[in-house]
Every structure is written in structure tokens, then in C-alpha cells.
Short mmCIF file of C-alpha atoms in Angstrom, two decimals:
data_model
loop_
_atom_site.label_atom_id
_atom_site.label_comp_id
_atom_site.label_asym_id
_atom_site.label_seq_id
_atom_site.Cartn_x
_atom_site.Cartn_y
_atom_site.Cartn_z
CA MET A 1346 69.46 -15.65 133.20
CA THR A 1347 66.91 -17.45 131.02
CA THR A 1348 65.91 -21.06 131.59
CA GLN A 1349 67.07 -23.34 128.80
CA ILE A 1350 64.20 -24.41 126.55
CA LEU A 1351 64.44 -27.59 124.51
CA GLY A 1352 62.22 -28.53 121.61
CA ASN A 1353 62.19 -30.53 118.40
CA LYS A 1354 61.58 -29.03 114.96
CA GLY A 1355 57.83 -29.27 115.37
CA ASP A 1356 57.89 -27.52 118.76
CA TRP A 1357 60.14 -24.75 117.49
CA SER A 1358 58.03 -24.32 114.36
CA GLU A 1359 54.97 -23.77 116.56
CA PHE A 1360 56.85 -21.02 118.42
CA TYR A 1361 58.10 -19.59 115.11
CA ALA A 1362 54.49 -19.39 113.85
CA PHE A 1363 53.56 -17.55 117.05
CA LEU A 1364 56.40 -15.07 116.48
CA LYS A 1365 55.44 -14.50 112.84
CA ILE A 1366 51.88 -13.67 113.87
CA LEU A 1367 53.19 -11.20 116.42
CA GLU A 1368 55.44 -9.66 113.79
CA LEU A 1369 53.03 -9.51 110.83
CA LYS A 1370 49.65 -9.43 112.63
CA LYS A 1371 48.24 -11.38 109.69
CA LEU A 1372 48.88 -14.51 107.68
CA PRO A 1373 48.15 -15.14 103.99
CA SER A 1374 45.31 -17.51 103.15
CA ALA A 1375 46.37 -20.58 101.20
CA ASN A 1376 44.87 -22.23 98.15
CA GLU A 1377 44.60 -25.98 97.57
CA LYS A 1378 48.25 -26.09 96.45
CA LEU A 1379 49.51 -24.50 99.69
CA GLU A 1380 50.25 -21.27 97.80
CA ALA A 1381 49.47 -17.89 99.31
CA GLU A 1382 46.41 -16.34 97.73
CA GLU A 1383 46.93 -12.80 96.50
CA ASN A 1384 45.51 -10.10 98.77
CA LYS A 1385 43.74 -12.60 101.04
CA PHE A 1386 44.78 -12.67 104.70
CA ILE A 1387 43.71 -13.87 108.12
CA HIS A 1388 43.99 -10.82 110.41
CA PHE A 1389 44.99 -11.49 114.01
CA ARG A 1390 43.95 -9.06 116.75
CA LYS A 1391 45.08 -11.00 119.82
CA ILE A 1392 46.97 -14.15 120.74
CA HIS A 1393 45.97 -16.00 123.92
CA ARG A 1394 48.46 -18.18 125.82
CA LEU A 1395 48.58 -19.73 129.29
CA ASP A 1396 51.45 -19.22 131.72
CA GLN A 1397 52.78 -21.95 134.02
CA HIS A 1398 49.99 -21.22 136.51
CA ASP A 1399 47.27 -21.41 133.82
CA ASN A 1400 46.76 -17.64 133.91
CA GLU A 1401 45.85 -16.17 130.54
CA ILE A 1402 48.39 -13.94 128.83
CA ILE A 1403 46.98 -11.79 126.03
CA TYR A 1404 49.15 -10.36 123.25
CA ASP A 1405 47.23 -7.38 121.87
CA LEU A 1406 48.17 -6.76 118.22
CA SER A 1407 45.68 -4.01 117.47
CA GLY A 1408 48.29 -1.25 117.69
CA ASP A 1409 51.70 -0.65 116.18
CA GLU A 1410 53.40 -2.34 119.13
CA ILE A 1411 52.64 -5.56 120.99
CA GLN A 1412 50.90 -4.99 124.33
CA ILE A 1413 51.10 -7.87 126.75
CA HIS A 1414 48.41 -8.31 129.41
CA GLU A 1415 48.10 -10.91 132.13
CA ASN A 1416 44.69 -11.26 133.77
CA HIS A 1417 43.74 -8.08 131.89
CA ASN A 1418 46.48 -6.06 133.62
CA ASP A 1419 49.09 -4.22 131.58
CA ILE A 1420 52.48 -5.83 131.89
CA THR A 1421 54.78 -4.68 129.15
CA ILE A 1422 55.06 -3.39 125.60
CA ILE A 1423 57.26 -5.06 122.98
CA LYS A 1424 58.40 -3.33 119.82
CA ASN A 1425 58.16 -5.26 116.58
CA GLU A 1426 61.86 -4.77 116.01
CA GLU A 1427 62.60 -7.06 118.96
CA ILE A 1428 61.07 -9.94 117.00
CA THR A 1429 62.03 -8.90 113.45
CA SER A 1430 65.71 -8.69 114.38
CA LYS A 1431 65.87 -12.31 115.54
CA ILE A 1432 63.23 -14.24 113.62
CA GLN A 1433 65.28 -15.15 110.54
CA THR A 1434 68.14 -16.40 112.70
CA ILE A 1435 65.66 -18.49 114.70
CA PHE A 1436 64.19 -20.05 111.57
CA LYS A 1437 67.66 -20.88 110.17
CA LYS A 1438 68.50 -22.67 113.43
CA ILE A 1439 65.22 -24.62 113.23
CA ILE A 1440 66.14 -25.77 109.71
CA ASP A 1441 69.67 -26.65 110.81
CA GLY A 1442 68.50 -28.44 113.96
CA PRO A 1443 68.87 -32.20 114.33
CA GLY A 1444 66.28 -34.84 113.70
CA SER A 1445 62.74 -34.75 112.43
CA GLU A 1446 59.65 -32.92 113.60
CA ARG A 1447 59.05 -35.43 116.38
CA LYS A 1448 62.62 -36.27 117.37
CA GLY A 1449 65.89 -34.55 118.19
CA SER A 1450 65.45 -31.83 120.83
CA PHE A 1451 67.72 -28.81 120.76
CA CYS A 1452 67.86 -25.25 122.08
CA ILE A 1453 67.94 -21.90 120.24
CA GLU A 1454 69.51 -19.12 122.29
CA GLU A 1455 67.88 -16.24 120.37
CA ALA A 1456 64.46 -17.87 120.79
CA GLU A 1457 65.00 -18.40 124.51
CA LEU A 1458 65.72 -14.69 124.92
CA LEU A 1459 62.54 -13.78 123.03
CA ALA A 1460 60.52 -16.33 125.01
CA SER A 1461 61.68 -14.68 128.24
CA LEU A 1462 60.84 -11.22 126.90
CA LEU A 1463 57.38 -12.40 125.82
CA LEU A 1464 56.72 -14.13 129.16
CA CYS A 1465 56.59 -17.57 127.52
CA HIS A 1466 57.63 -20.39 129.86
CA SER A 1467 57.12 -22.89 127.04
CA ILE A 1468 57.43 -22.80 123.25
CA LYS A 1469 54.33 -24.94 122.69
CA ALA A 1470 50.77 -25.08 123.90
CA PRO A 1471 50.05 -27.32 126.92
CA SER A 1472 48.87 -30.83 126.10
CA SER A 1473 45.53 -30.05 127.76
CA GLN A 1474 44.88 -27.40 125.09
CA LYS A 1475 43.47 -28.82 121.86
CA SER A 1476 44.75 -25.96 119.66
CA ASP A 1477 48.40 -25.04 119.15
CA ILE A 1478 47.59 -21.34 118.85
CA VAL A 1479 44.47 -19.61 120.18
CA ALA A 1480 43.75 -16.21 118.66
CA THR A 1481 41.15 -13.52 118.26
CA ILE A 1482 40.83 -12.89 114.54
CA LEU A 1483 38.95 -10.25 112.55
CA ASP A 1484 36.43 -11.49 110.02
CA GLN A 1485 37.02 -9.26 106.99
CA VAL A 1486 33.48 -9.80 105.70
CA THR A 1487 31.43 -9.25 108.88
CA HIS A 1488 34.09 -7.18 110.72
CA ILE A 1489 33.32 -9.28 113.79
CA GLU A 1490 36.14 -10.43 116.06
CA GLU A 1491 36.02 -14.09 117.07
CA ARG A 1492 38.20 -16.35 119.15
CA SER A 1493 39.56 -19.31 117.19
CA GLY A 1494 41.96 -22.19 117.66
CA PHE A 1495 44.60 -23.13 115.10
CA SER A 1496 46.61 -26.28 114.59
CA VAL A 1497 50.23 -25.76 113.43
CA LYS A 1498 52.03 -28.16 111.08
CA SER A 1499 55.64 -27.87 110.04
CA MET A 1500 57.42 -28.71 106.80
CA THR A 1501 60.83 -27.94 108.30
CA GLY A 1502 61.79 -31.56 108.91
CA SER A 1503 60.56 -34.87 107.59
CA ALA A 1504 56.98 -35.07 106.41
CA SER A 1505 54.68 -34.79 109.41
CA THR A 1506 51.88 -37.15 110.32
CA LEU A 1507 48.22 -36.20 110.10
CA LEU A 1508 46.96 -39.28 111.95
CA ASN A 1509 49.47 -40.85 114.32
CA ALA A 1510 49.87 -44.58 114.52
CA GLY A 1511 49.38 -46.56 117.69
CA GLU A 1512 48.01 -49.93 118.76
CA THR A 1513 44.75 -47.99 118.83
CA THR A 1514 44.86 -47.71 115.01
CA ASN A 1515 45.21 -51.44 114.40
CA PHE A 1516 42.56 -53.10 112.22
CA GLU A 1517 41.85 -56.80 112.82
CA TYR A 1518 41.17 -59.24 109.95
CA LEU A 1519 40.04 -62.82 109.74
CA ILE A 1520 42.08 -64.75 107.19
CA LYS A 1521 39.81 -67.11 105.28
CA GLY A 1522 41.01 -69.89 102.97
CA LEU A 1523 44.57 -70.08 104.29
CA ASN A 1524 46.01 -73.36 105.48
CA LYS A 1525 47.61 -73.12 108.91
CA GLU A 1526 50.79 -74.74 107.60
CA HIS A 1527 51.59 -71.44 105.83
CA ILE A 1528 51.57 -69.31 109.01
CA GLN A 1529 55.19 -69.82 110.01
CA LYS A 1530 56.48 -69.37 106.46
CA ILE A 1531 54.56 -66.10 105.97
CA ASN A 1532 55.56 -64.73 109.40
CA SER A 1533 59.21 -65.50 108.61
CA ILE A 1534 59.20 -63.08 105.68
CA ASP A 1535 61.47 -60.29 106.93
CA SER A 1536 62.14 -58.18 103.84
CA ARG A 1537 62.31 -54.40 103.89
CA SER A 1538 58.70 -54.37 102.67
CA LYS A 1539 57.65 -57.32 104.82
CA ILE A 1540 54.02 -56.25 105.34
CA GLN A 1541 53.54 -55.86 101.59
CA ASP A 1542 55.25 -59.17 100.93
CA ARG A 1543 53.34 -61.04 103.66
CA VAL A 1544 49.96 -59.82 102.39
CA LYS A 1545 50.93 -60.78 98.83
CA GLU A 1546 51.89 -64.25 100.04
CA ILE A 1547 48.62 -64.63 101.97
CA ILE A 1548 46.69 -63.83 98.79
CA LYS A 1549 48.98 -66.07 96.70
CA GLN A 1550 48.25 -69.00 99.02
CA GLY A 1551 44.50 -68.52 98.60
CA GLY A 1552 43.90 -66.41 101.70
CA GLU A 1553 41.31 -63.63 101.92
CA LEU A 1554 41.48 -60.77 104.43
CA VAL A 1555 38.05 -60.12 105.92
CA PHE A 1556 37.71 -57.13 108.23
CA CYS A 1557 36.52 -57.97 111.76
CA LYS A 1558 36.88 -54.88 113.92
CA LEU A 1559 39.30 -52.23 115.16
CA GLN A 1560 41.49 -53.16 118.09
CA ASN A 1561 40.35 -50.03 119.93
CA ASN A 1562 36.61 -49.49 120.46
CA ILE A 1563 36.98 -45.73 120.95
CA PHE A 1564 38.68 -45.26 117.59
CA GLU A 1565 36.07 -47.40 115.86
CA LYS A 1566 33.31 -45.27 117.40
CA ASN A 1567 35.11 -42.09 116.31
CA LEU A 1568 35.36 -43.35 112.75
CA ARG A 1569 31.71 -44.37 112.63
CA LYS A 1570 30.78 -40.91 113.86
CA ILE A 1571 32.45 -39.52 110.73
CA ASP A 1572 30.73 -42.10 108.52
CA THR A 1573 28.96 -45.29 109.62
CA MET A 1574 30.88 -47.24 107.00
CA MET A 1575 34.24 -45.55 107.54
CA PRO A 1576 35.93 -48.56 109.29
CA GLU A 1577 34.96 -50.82 106.38
CA PHE A 1578 36.22 -48.30 103.81
CA ILE A 1579 39.55 -47.85 105.63
CA ALA A 1580 39.92 -51.61 106.22
CA GLU A 1581 39.67 -52.28 102.48
CA THR A 1582 42.07 -49.48 101.57
CA LEU A 1583 44.58 -50.76 104.16
CA VAL A 1584 44.64 -54.17 102.47
CA TYR A 1585 45.03 -52.51 99.08
CA SER A 1586 47.74 -50.10 100.25
CA SER A 1587 49.63 -52.86 102.06
CA HIS A 1588 50.55 -54.49 98.75
CA ASN A 1589 50.63 -51.50 96.40
CA LYS A 1590 53.24 -48.79 96.16
CA ASP A 1591 50.88 -45.89 95.51
CA ARG A 1592 49.25 -45.20 98.89
CA SER A 1593 48.04 -41.67 98.15
CA LEU A 1594 44.51 -40.75 99.22
CA ILE A 1595 43.82 -39.96 95.55
CA LYS A 1596 44.64 -43.53 94.55
CA LEU A 1597 42.70 -45.00 97.48
CA ALA A 1598 39.54 -43.13 96.51
CA THR A 1599 39.89 -44.55 92.99
CA PHE A 1600 40.35 -48.03 94.40
CA LEU A 1601 37.18 -47.79 96.53
CA SER A 1602 35.14 -46.60 93.56
CA GLU A 1603 36.31 -49.58 91.49
CA HIS A 1604 36.08 -52.15 94.28
CA ASN A 1605 33.25 -54.62 93.76
CA LYS A 1606 32.71 -55.06 97.48
CA PHE A 1607 31.00 -51.66 97.74
CA SER A 1608 29.39 -51.61 94.28
CA LYS A 1609 25.87 -51.98 95.76
CA PHE A 1610 26.12 -48.42 97.11
CA ASP A 1611 26.81 -46.99 93.65
CA PHE A 1612 29.28 -44.51 95.16
CA THR A 1613 31.49 -42.67 92.68
CA LYS A 1614 35.12 -41.65 93.12
CA ASP A 1615 33.92 -38.19 94.17
CA ASP A 1616 31.73 -39.77 96.84
CA TYR A 1617 34.69 -41.67 98.31
CA LYS A 1618 36.85 -38.58 97.99
CA PHE A 1619 34.32 -36.66 100.08
CA LYS A 1620 34.19 -39.42 102.72
CA LEU A 1621 37.97 -39.68 102.99
CA GLN A 1622 38.25 -35.90 103.19
CA GLN A 1623 36.00 -35.95 106.27
CA LEU A 1624 38.46 -38.33 107.95
CA LEU A 1625 41.37 -36.09 107.02
CA ILE A 1626 39.84 -32.85 108.28
CA ALA A 1627 38.62 -34.51 111.47
CA SER A 1628 42.18 -35.77 112.09
CA ALA A 1629 43.62 -32.35 111.32
CA LEU A 1630 41.30 -30.34 113.55
CA GLY A 1631 40.26 -32.40 116.52
CA MET A 1632 39.85 -36.16 116.38
CA VAL A 1633 42.54 -38.39 117.89
CA PRO A 1634 42.23 -42.19 117.91
CA ALA A 1635 42.48 -42.97 121.62
CA THR A 1636 40.13 -40.24 122.88
CA SER A 1637 36.36 -40.28 122.62
CA TRP A 1638 35.49 -37.57 120.09
CA ASP A 1639 32.41 -35.37 120.34
CA GLY A 1640 32.46 -34.52 116.64
CA MET A 1641 33.62 -30.95 117.24
CA MET A 1642 36.62 -29.42 115.47
CA LYS A 1643 38.76 -28.40 118.46
CA ALA A 1644 41.15 -26.29 116.40
CA HIS A 1645 38.06 -24.78 114.85
CA GLY A 1646 39.72 -21.68 113.46
CA GLY A 1647 41.93 -23.51 111.05
CA TYR A 1648 45.34 -24.75 110.15
CA ILE A 1649 48.68 -22.96 109.98
CA VAL A 1650 51.49 -24.43 107.88
CA VAL A 1651 55.14 -23.47 108.35
CA LYS A 1652 56.74 -24.07 104.96
CA SER A 1653 60.29 -25.26 104.43
CA GLU A 1654 61.53 -21.85 103.26
CA GLY A 1655 60.06 -20.00 106.28
CA ASP A 1656 56.85 -18.69 104.74
CA ILE A 1657 53.64 -19.34 106.65
CA VAL A 1658 50.17 -19.80 105.19
CA CYS A 1659 46.83 -20.35 106.82
CA TYR A 1660 43.55 -22.14 106.18
CA HIS A 1661 40.45 -20.95 107.97
CA ALA A 1662 36.92 -22.27 108.33
CA PHE A 1663 35.71 -19.96 105.60
CA ASN A 1664 38.09 -21.54 103.05
CA ARG A 1665 37.35 -25.07 104.20
CA ASP A 1666 36.97 -26.43 100.66
CA LEU A 1667 40.51 -25.38 99.74
CA PHE A 1668 41.80 -27.00 102.91
CA LEU A 1669 40.00 -30.24 102.08
CA GLU A 1670 41.59 -30.27 98.62
CA TYR A 1671 45.02 -29.62 100.08
CA LEU A 1672 44.67 -32.49 102.57
CA PHE A 1673 43.35 -34.92 99.97
CA ASN A 1674 46.04 -34.11 97.39
CA ASN A 1675 48.95 -34.20 99.83
CA THR A 1676 48.45 -37.20 102.15
CA ARG A 1677 49.12 -40.92 101.98
CA PHE A 1678 48.86 -44.04 104.09
CA GLU A 1679 52.14 -45.12 105.63
CA ALA A 1680 53.29 -48.30 107.32
CA ALA A 1681 54.41 -47.60 110.88
CA SER A 1682 56.70 -49.72 113.09
CA THR A 1683 55.43 -53.31 113.24
CA LYS A 1684 57.37 -54.07 116.41
CA ARG A 1685 56.21 -50.95 118.27
CA TYR A 1686 52.54 -51.27 117.35
CA LYS A 1687 52.34 -55.08 117.32
CA TYR A 1688 50.82 -55.81 113.92
CA GLY A 1689 51.68 -57.59 110.68
CA GLU A 1690 52.05 -61.17 111.98
CA LEU A 1691 49.55 -63.96 111.49
CA TYR A 1692 48.23 -65.38 114.75
CA GLU A 1693 45.61 -67.89 115.87
CA GLU A 1694 42.64 -66.97 118.02
CA HIS A 1695 39.69 -69.26 118.77
CA ASN A 1696 41.00 -71.67 116.14
CA GLN A 1697 40.94 -68.92 113.48
CA ILE A 1698 43.82 -67.25 111.64
CA LYS A 1699 43.97 -63.49 112.08
CA LEU A 1700 46.12 -60.53 111.07
CA LYS A 1701 46.35 -56.89 112.17
CA LEU A 1702 47.13 -53.98 109.84
CA ASN A 1703 47.89 -50.49 111.07
CA LEU A 1704 46.62 -47.09 109.95
CA GLN A 1705 48.90 -44.07 109.85
CA ILE A 1706 48.37 -41.04 107.60
CA ARG A 1707 51.31 -38.83 106.67
CA PHE A 1708 51.83 -35.85 104.42
CA LYS A 1709 53.74 -36.54 101.22
#
């Protein structure tokens, strides 16, 4: 009898990607529009996973069948048909499952049976592992095999986040030129778009939002490691995006290039695009707000995307430019929960009026 495995759409999509690699032994490379490039593939030779005791299990894909080894000892051989016969049913049940990528856990009987057969005690990588899938891939140019980590994102549910919100992603502002008598009135604004409406009212009443610092020192240090001015750039775009409907990264790069505050640098839209792309790729492949970041791309192999129709495409380090274009063209700032992350209300500190805005980046 198999142990019941529960997972949300994101968890099951990660397992589905693992199964597709086992089945196909390669994934198509993607262009900047998330389309599979003709006759360009990432070839997988092995998949590396950890069991519940942190022993390495290796899935050898170099032959016609899947050979499973634990601690370099032969364990079992799985025929491709075992996976092919169930994988479409599994994907349909992922699509039909409840909730979004991050919510609504459910089980899939066919996947549980395969997980048991493949010696998988979990459908997702352990939290201690930075990459969702670790694989040995074959470089088609050099013919050298290298071990690489991949991050997996799913389009099977609601649009997934690239940079998750938290109190760690709060930006603090000093409000200059605003009379204290307006605080209660502005904080009482409780419309559906209350952050947008509160910021508009602050500006209407003569207030100016001046960036002070990030609430979390670690995240600020991480951002400055990407670019020494990154917190200032993001702080300005947060104010802009908080009272404008178009929050796409494309629009934000245009705003920065036209914003007088940074005119002394003579940066163009392409310069800001490049800078914002560095934030996006760092968020995609290694950097998280609350953890001190060493600047390394933990999922250094690339990025696997499970598309809504079941196809899977892959970006690798050698098509980094295409991946950057994809991220830039398909992400936007999003307002997260004000109550959960404690931002969006004017408050007084040391006889000054302040406000916090929150950063979250989500795919369109």
C-alpha cells in the first residue's frame, strides 16, 4: 500500500516535470516568447534526488530504460511505458485540481503509484535544496556532461510569483509636506484599490514619498549586491506602480528612464531594462529576500516551465539572454495583502509621518 501524498498544483507540476524528463530524456529550449525552439533541446543524462534519509538516488537516462541507483548500487529498472501510460492522466488531474499553485492540496492516485515505483517519498525537492530538479545534462557543443540545478515554474494554476512578498520586502518612506490632520482620513480609505487611492490622496494633499530604507537589512544588502542603486530604483517604481494600473516591468523601465530624479545618471530605458532584468534573474535562480545571498545562481542550470497545456520548455545558462527577455516581458509588480504584510497605512515615528509599500513580482 502506498502512502498518500498531498501537494498543490505547484508541487504536482514539479513532479510532472520530473516525470516528463524521465519519459523524454530531453526538453525543448525556449525562446523569449516561451515557445519551443525548433531542433534545440536540453539533453538529460541523469536526475539526482534525495530519499528520506538524504541518500542520493540517481535516475540514469542514458539507455532505453530508466536505471535507478541508490548510493551507486543498482536497485531497479523502469520501462518508459510505466510513465507514458499514466502521465497524461496525471497532468489532467493537476489541471482539474483545486486552488492555485500555492494553495489547495490534493492527491493523485496514479502519481502516488508512480512515486512508489520510482522510490520517491516526496513529489518535491526538500526545502534545504535550492534547486527543484538537479540533473546531469549533456552540453551539445562541448559534449561535456555537467551537473546543473533547475527551478520549476508552473502555469497550471493562477499566475505564479517570481519574488514572494513578505514583511521583508517592505520599503519604508518618509512623507514630506503632509499635514498630520490628513493621516486618519487617508488611512480610512478602504476601497478595493486602497493602496492606489491612499497614495493618490497623499500626493493630492501635497505629500511627497521619500525613500528611507528597506524594513529588512538582509534584503536591502541583497538588492545592493545586484546593483548599488537597486533599492532606490525599486522604491521609485513602487510609488509609481502604486497609483498606476500598468505595473509591467516594461512600463517601469520606461518610467525610470523618464524620471527626473535619476536624470543625472543619463541612463536610458535599455539601461534600466538591464538593471531590472538582473533583479528578475536573481529572483528566479537563487536570491530570496530573507536570506543573505552570496550572488551565486543556485539553480544555475536554468529554468523549467510547465505550460498550461502540458508542454514543458526549458531555459539554460547558454540561452540566458532569451530567458532575460522572457522574464522582462512577462512579469509585473503586484500588491500583496496589506493586513498580512503590515504595510499601506500612514504612521508616526519620531514625530515624522511614514508609510510602507510592499514589493511582490508576479508573472502576468
